[in-house]
CSV table of C-alpha atoms in Angstrom, one decimal:
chain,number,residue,atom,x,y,z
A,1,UNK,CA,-32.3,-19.6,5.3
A,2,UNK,CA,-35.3,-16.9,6.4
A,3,UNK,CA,-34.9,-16.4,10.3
A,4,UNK,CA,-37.7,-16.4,12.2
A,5,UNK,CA,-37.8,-15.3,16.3
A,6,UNK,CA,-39.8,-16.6,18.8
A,7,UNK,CA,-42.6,-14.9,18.4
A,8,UNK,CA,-43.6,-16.8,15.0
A,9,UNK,CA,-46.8,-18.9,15.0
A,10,UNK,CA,-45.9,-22.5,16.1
A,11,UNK,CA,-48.3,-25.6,16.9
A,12,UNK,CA,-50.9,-24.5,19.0
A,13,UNK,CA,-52.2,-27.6,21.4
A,14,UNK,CA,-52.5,-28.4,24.3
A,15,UNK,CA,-49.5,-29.4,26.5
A,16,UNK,CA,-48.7,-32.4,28.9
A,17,UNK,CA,-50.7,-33.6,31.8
A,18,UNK,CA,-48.8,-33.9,34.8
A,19,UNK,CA,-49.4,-35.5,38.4
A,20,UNK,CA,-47.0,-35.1,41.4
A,21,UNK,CA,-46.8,-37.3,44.0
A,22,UNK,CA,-44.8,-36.1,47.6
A,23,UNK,CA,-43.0,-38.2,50.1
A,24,UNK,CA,-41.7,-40.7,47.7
A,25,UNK,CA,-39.0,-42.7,48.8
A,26,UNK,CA,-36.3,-44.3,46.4
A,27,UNK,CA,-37.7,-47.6,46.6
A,28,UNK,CA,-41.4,-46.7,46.0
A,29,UNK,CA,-40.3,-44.6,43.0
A,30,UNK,CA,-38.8,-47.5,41.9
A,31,UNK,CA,-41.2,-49.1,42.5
A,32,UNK,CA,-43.7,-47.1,40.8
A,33,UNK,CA,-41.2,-46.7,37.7
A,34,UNK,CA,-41.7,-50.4,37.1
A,35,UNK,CA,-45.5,-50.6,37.1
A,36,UNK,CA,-46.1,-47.4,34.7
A,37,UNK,CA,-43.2,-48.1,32.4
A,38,UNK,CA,-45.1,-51.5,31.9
A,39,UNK,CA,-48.7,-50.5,31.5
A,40,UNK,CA,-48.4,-46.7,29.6
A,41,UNK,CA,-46.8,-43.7,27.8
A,42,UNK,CA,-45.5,-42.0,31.6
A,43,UNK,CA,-42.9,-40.3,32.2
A,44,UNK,CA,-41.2,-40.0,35.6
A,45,UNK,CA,-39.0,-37.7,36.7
A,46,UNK,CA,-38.2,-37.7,40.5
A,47,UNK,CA,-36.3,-35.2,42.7
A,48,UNK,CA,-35.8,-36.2,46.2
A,49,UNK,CA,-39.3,-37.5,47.3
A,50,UNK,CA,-41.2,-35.7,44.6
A,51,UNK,CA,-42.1,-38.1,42.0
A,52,UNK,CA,-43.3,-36.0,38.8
A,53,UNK,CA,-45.9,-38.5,36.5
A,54,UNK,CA,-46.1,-36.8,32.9
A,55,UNK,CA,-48.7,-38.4,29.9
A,56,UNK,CA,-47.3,-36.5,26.7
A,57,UNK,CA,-49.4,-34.6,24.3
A,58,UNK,CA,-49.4,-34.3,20.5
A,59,UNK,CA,-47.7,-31.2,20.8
A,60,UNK,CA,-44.8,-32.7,23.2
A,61,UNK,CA,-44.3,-35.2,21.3
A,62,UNK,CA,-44.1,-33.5,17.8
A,63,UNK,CA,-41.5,-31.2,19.4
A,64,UNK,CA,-39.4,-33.9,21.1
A,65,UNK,CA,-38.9,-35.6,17.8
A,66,UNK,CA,-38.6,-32.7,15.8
A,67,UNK,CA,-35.7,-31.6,18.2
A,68,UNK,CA,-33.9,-34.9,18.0
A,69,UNK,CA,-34.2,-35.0,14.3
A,70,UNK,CA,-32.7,-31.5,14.1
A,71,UNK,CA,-29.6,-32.9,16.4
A,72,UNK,CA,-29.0,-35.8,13.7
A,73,UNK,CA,-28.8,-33.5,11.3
A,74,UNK,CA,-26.2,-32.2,13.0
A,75,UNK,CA,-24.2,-34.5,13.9
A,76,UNK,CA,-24.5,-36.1,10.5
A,77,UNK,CA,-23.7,-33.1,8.8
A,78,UNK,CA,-20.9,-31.8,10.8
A,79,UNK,CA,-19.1,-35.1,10.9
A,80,UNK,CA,-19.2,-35.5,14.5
A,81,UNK,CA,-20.5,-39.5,16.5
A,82,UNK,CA,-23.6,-40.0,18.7
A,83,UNK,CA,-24.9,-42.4,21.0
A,84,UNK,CA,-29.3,-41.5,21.5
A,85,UNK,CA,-30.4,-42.6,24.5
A,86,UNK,CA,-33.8,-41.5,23.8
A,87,UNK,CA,-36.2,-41.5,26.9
A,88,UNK,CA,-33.4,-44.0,28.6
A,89,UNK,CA,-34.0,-43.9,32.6
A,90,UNK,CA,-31.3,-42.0,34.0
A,91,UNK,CA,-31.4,-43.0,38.0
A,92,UNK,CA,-28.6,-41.2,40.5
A,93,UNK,CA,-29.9,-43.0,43.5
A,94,UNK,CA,-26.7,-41.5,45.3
A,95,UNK,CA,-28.4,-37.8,44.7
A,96,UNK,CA,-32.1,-39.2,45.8
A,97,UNK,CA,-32.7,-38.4,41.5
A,98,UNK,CA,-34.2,-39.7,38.6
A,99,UNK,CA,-35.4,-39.1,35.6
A,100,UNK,CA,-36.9,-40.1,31.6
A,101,UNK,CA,-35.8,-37.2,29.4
A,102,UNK,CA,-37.2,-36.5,26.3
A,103,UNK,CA,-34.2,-36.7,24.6
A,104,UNK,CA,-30.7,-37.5,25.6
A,105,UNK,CA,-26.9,-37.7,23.7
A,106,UNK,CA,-23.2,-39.0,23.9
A,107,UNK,CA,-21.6,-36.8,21.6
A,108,UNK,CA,-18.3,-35.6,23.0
A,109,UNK,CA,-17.8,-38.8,25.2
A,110,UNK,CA,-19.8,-40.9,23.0
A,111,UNK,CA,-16.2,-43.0,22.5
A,112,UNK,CA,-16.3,-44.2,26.0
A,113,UNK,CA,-20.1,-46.0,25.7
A,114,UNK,CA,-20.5,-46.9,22.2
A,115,UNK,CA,-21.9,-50.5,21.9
A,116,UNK,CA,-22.7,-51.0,25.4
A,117,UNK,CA,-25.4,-50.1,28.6
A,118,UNK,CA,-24.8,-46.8,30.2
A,119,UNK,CA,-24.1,-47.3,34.3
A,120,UNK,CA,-24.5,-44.1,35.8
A,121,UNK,CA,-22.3,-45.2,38.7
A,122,UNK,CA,-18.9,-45.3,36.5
A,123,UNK,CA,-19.7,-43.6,33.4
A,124,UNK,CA,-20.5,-40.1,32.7
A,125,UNK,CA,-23.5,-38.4,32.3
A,126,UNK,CA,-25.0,-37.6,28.3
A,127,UNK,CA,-23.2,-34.8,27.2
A,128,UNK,CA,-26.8,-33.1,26.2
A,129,UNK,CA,-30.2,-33.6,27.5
A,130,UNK,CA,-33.7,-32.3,25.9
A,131,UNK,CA,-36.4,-31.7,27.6
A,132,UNK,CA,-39.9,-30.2,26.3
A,133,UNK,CA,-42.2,-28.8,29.1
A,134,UNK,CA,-45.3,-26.9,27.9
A,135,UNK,CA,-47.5,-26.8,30.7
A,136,UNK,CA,-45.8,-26.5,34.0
A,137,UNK,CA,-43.7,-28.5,36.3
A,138,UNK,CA,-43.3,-29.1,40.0
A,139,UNK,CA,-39.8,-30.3,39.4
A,140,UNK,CA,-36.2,-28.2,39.1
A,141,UNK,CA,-35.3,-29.9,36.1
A,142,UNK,CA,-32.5,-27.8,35.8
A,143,UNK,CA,-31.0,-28.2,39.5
A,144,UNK,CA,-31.4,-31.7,39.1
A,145,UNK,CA,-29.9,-32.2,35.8
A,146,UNK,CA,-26.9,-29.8,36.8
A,147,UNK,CA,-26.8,-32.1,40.2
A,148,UNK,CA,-26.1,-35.4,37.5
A,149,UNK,CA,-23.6,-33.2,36.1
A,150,UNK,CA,-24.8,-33.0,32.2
A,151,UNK,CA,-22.6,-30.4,30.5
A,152,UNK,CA,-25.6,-29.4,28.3
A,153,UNK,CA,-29.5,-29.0,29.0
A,154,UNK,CA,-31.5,-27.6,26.3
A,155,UNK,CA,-35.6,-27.0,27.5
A,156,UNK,CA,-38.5,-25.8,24.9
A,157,UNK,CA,-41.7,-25.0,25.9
A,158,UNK,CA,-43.5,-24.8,22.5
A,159,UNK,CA,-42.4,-21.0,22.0
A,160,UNK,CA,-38.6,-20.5,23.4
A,161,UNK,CA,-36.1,-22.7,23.2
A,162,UNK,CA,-33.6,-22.3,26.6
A,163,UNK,CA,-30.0,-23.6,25.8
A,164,UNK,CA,-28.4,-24.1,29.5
A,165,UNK,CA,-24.3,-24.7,30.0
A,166,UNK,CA,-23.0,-26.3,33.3
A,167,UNK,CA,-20.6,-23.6,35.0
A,168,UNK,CA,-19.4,-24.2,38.5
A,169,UNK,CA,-22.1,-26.9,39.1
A,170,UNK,CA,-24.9,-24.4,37.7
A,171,UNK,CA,-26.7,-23.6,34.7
A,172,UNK,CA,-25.7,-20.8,33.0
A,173,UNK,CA,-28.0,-19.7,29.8
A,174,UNK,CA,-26.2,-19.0,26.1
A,175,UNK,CA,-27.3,-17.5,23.0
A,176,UNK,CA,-25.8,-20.9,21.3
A,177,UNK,CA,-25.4,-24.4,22.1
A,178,UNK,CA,-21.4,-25.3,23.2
A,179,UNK,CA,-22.1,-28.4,21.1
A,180,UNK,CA,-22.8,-26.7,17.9
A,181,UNK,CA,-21.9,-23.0,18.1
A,182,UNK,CA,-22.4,-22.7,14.4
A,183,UNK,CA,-26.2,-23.0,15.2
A,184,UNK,CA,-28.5,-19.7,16.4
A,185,UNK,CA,-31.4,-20.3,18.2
A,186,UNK,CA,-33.3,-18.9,15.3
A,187,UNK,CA,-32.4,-21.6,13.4
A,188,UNK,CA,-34.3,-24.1,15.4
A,189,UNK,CA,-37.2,-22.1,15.2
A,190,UNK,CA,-37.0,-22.1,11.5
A,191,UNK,CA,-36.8,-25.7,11.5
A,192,UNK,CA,-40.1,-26.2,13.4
A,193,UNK,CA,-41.9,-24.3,11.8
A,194,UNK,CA,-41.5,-25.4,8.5
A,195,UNK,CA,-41.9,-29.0,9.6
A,196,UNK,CA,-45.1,-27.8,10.5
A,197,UNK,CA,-46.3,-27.4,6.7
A,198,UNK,CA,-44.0,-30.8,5.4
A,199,UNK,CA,-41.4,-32.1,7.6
A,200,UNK,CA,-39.5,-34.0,4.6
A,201,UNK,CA,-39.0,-30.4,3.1
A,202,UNK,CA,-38.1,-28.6,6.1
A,203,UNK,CA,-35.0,-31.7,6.7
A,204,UNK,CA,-34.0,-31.2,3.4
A,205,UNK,CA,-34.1,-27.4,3.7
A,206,UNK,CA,-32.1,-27.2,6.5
A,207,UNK,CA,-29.5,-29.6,5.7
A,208,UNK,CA,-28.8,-27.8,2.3
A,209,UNK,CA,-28.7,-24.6,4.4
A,210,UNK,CA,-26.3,-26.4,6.5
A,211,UNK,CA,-24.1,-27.3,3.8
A,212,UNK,CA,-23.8,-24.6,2.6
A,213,UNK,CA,-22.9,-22.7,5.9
A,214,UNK,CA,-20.3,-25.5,7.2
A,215,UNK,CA,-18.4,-25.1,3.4
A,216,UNK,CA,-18.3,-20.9,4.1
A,217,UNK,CA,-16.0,-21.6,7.3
C-alpha cells in the first residue's frame, strides 16, 4: 500500500456553515433540537448554553462516510462487533451537553447494547466518536466529548486526521488509534484519496492490503 502524508492533494470544497446561538438553556435546545431535526439536514451540538447549528457540505459529508466506511472495514476485517450509531443524539443533560456526531461506535462494549436504544443515563458512552470539522467551531468538542467520557475521539478537518485517547478525564493525542493499533494515520489518508478517483477500488484496495497485513502478524 503507497503511503501518502498529509500534505497530499485531497478534495478541495468548501466546508460547513455554522451558526451559534448563546444563552441557550436545556430546554430551548431541546426545544430547538426538535424543530430542525424535523424540517433539515442540522446538526446541533450544544455545550452549556452555546447551541452550535451546522448545515454540512459536500465535502463534510464525503469525508464522514468515507471515514465510517474505513471503520467497517475494519471491524469486518479484523473480526471484531459494532453497533453505528450514526448521527444518533447523544444528550448528557446532567453535564448541560449535547451533541449529533458525525459518526459514532460500540465496539469494545458493543455486547452490552446490541439490539436495543442507547440511554445515556445507565449505559456507557460509544467507545469511538468521529467528527469532521472543516471550517471552524465555537464549540470544545473535545472537552465536551472527554466530559461524556468517550474512550476515543477521532476529528478530521479535510487535511489531518487528529486521533484523541481519554487519559485522566483528558484528551491525549496518539500516532494510532487504541482501537486499531495496526492502522497508521497514513493509512487513512491513502484511503481518501483514492476514493477520490473510484471509491469501489479504493475499498477493495484497502481491504486486500488489510489482509494481507493482519495474515503477516
Amino acid at each position: 500500500m503507497v503511503k501518502h502524508s498529509a500534505t497530499d492533494t485531497l478534495l478541495a470544497a468548501p466546508g460547513e456553515n455554522r451558526v451559534a446561538l448563546r444563552g441557550m438553556d436545556w430546554v430551548a435546545y431541546c426545544q430547538m433540537r426538535s424543530l430542525l431535526n424535523e424540517r433539515s439536514r442540522a446538526r446541533l451540538t450544544y455545550d452549556r448554553g452555546t447551541l452550535e447549528i451546522t448545515m454540512p457540505s459536500e465535502a463534510h459529508e464525503f469525508y464522514a462516510r468515507l471515514i465510517e466506511r474505513f471503520i467497517i472495514i475494519l471491524v469486518v476485517e479484523l473480526g471484531m462487533r459494532v453497533k453505528t450509531l450514526g448521527s444518533t443524539t447523544l444528550d448528557r443533560e446532567d453535564l448541560d451537553r449535547g451533541a449529533e456526531p458525525d459518526n459514532g461506535y460500540y465496539i469494545q462494549n458493543q455486547p452490552l447494547v446490541a439490539g436495543r436504544a442507547i440511554d445515556l443515563a445507565v449505559d456507557p458512552p460509544p467507545d469511538l466518536v468521529v467528527e469532521v470539522d472543516i471550517n471552524h467551531t465555537d464549540i470544545d468538542k473535545n472537552a465536551l466529548y472527554a466530559a461524556m467520557g468517550v474512550p476515543e475521539f477521532w476529528r478530521f478537518n479535510g487535511r489531518v486526521w487528529h486521533i484523541y485517547e481519554l487519559q485522566d478525564g483528558e484528551y491525549g493525542e496518539c500516532d494510532r488509534s487504541p482501537t486499531f493499533p495496526m492502522i497508521f494515520k497514513d493509512d487513512l489518508y491513502q484511503f481518501l484519496i483514492t476514493c477520490q478517483a473510484d471509491e469501489v477500488e479504493a475499498e477493495i484496495n484497502f481491504r486486500t492490503w488489510l489482509r494481507t497485513k493482519i495474515n503477516e502478524l
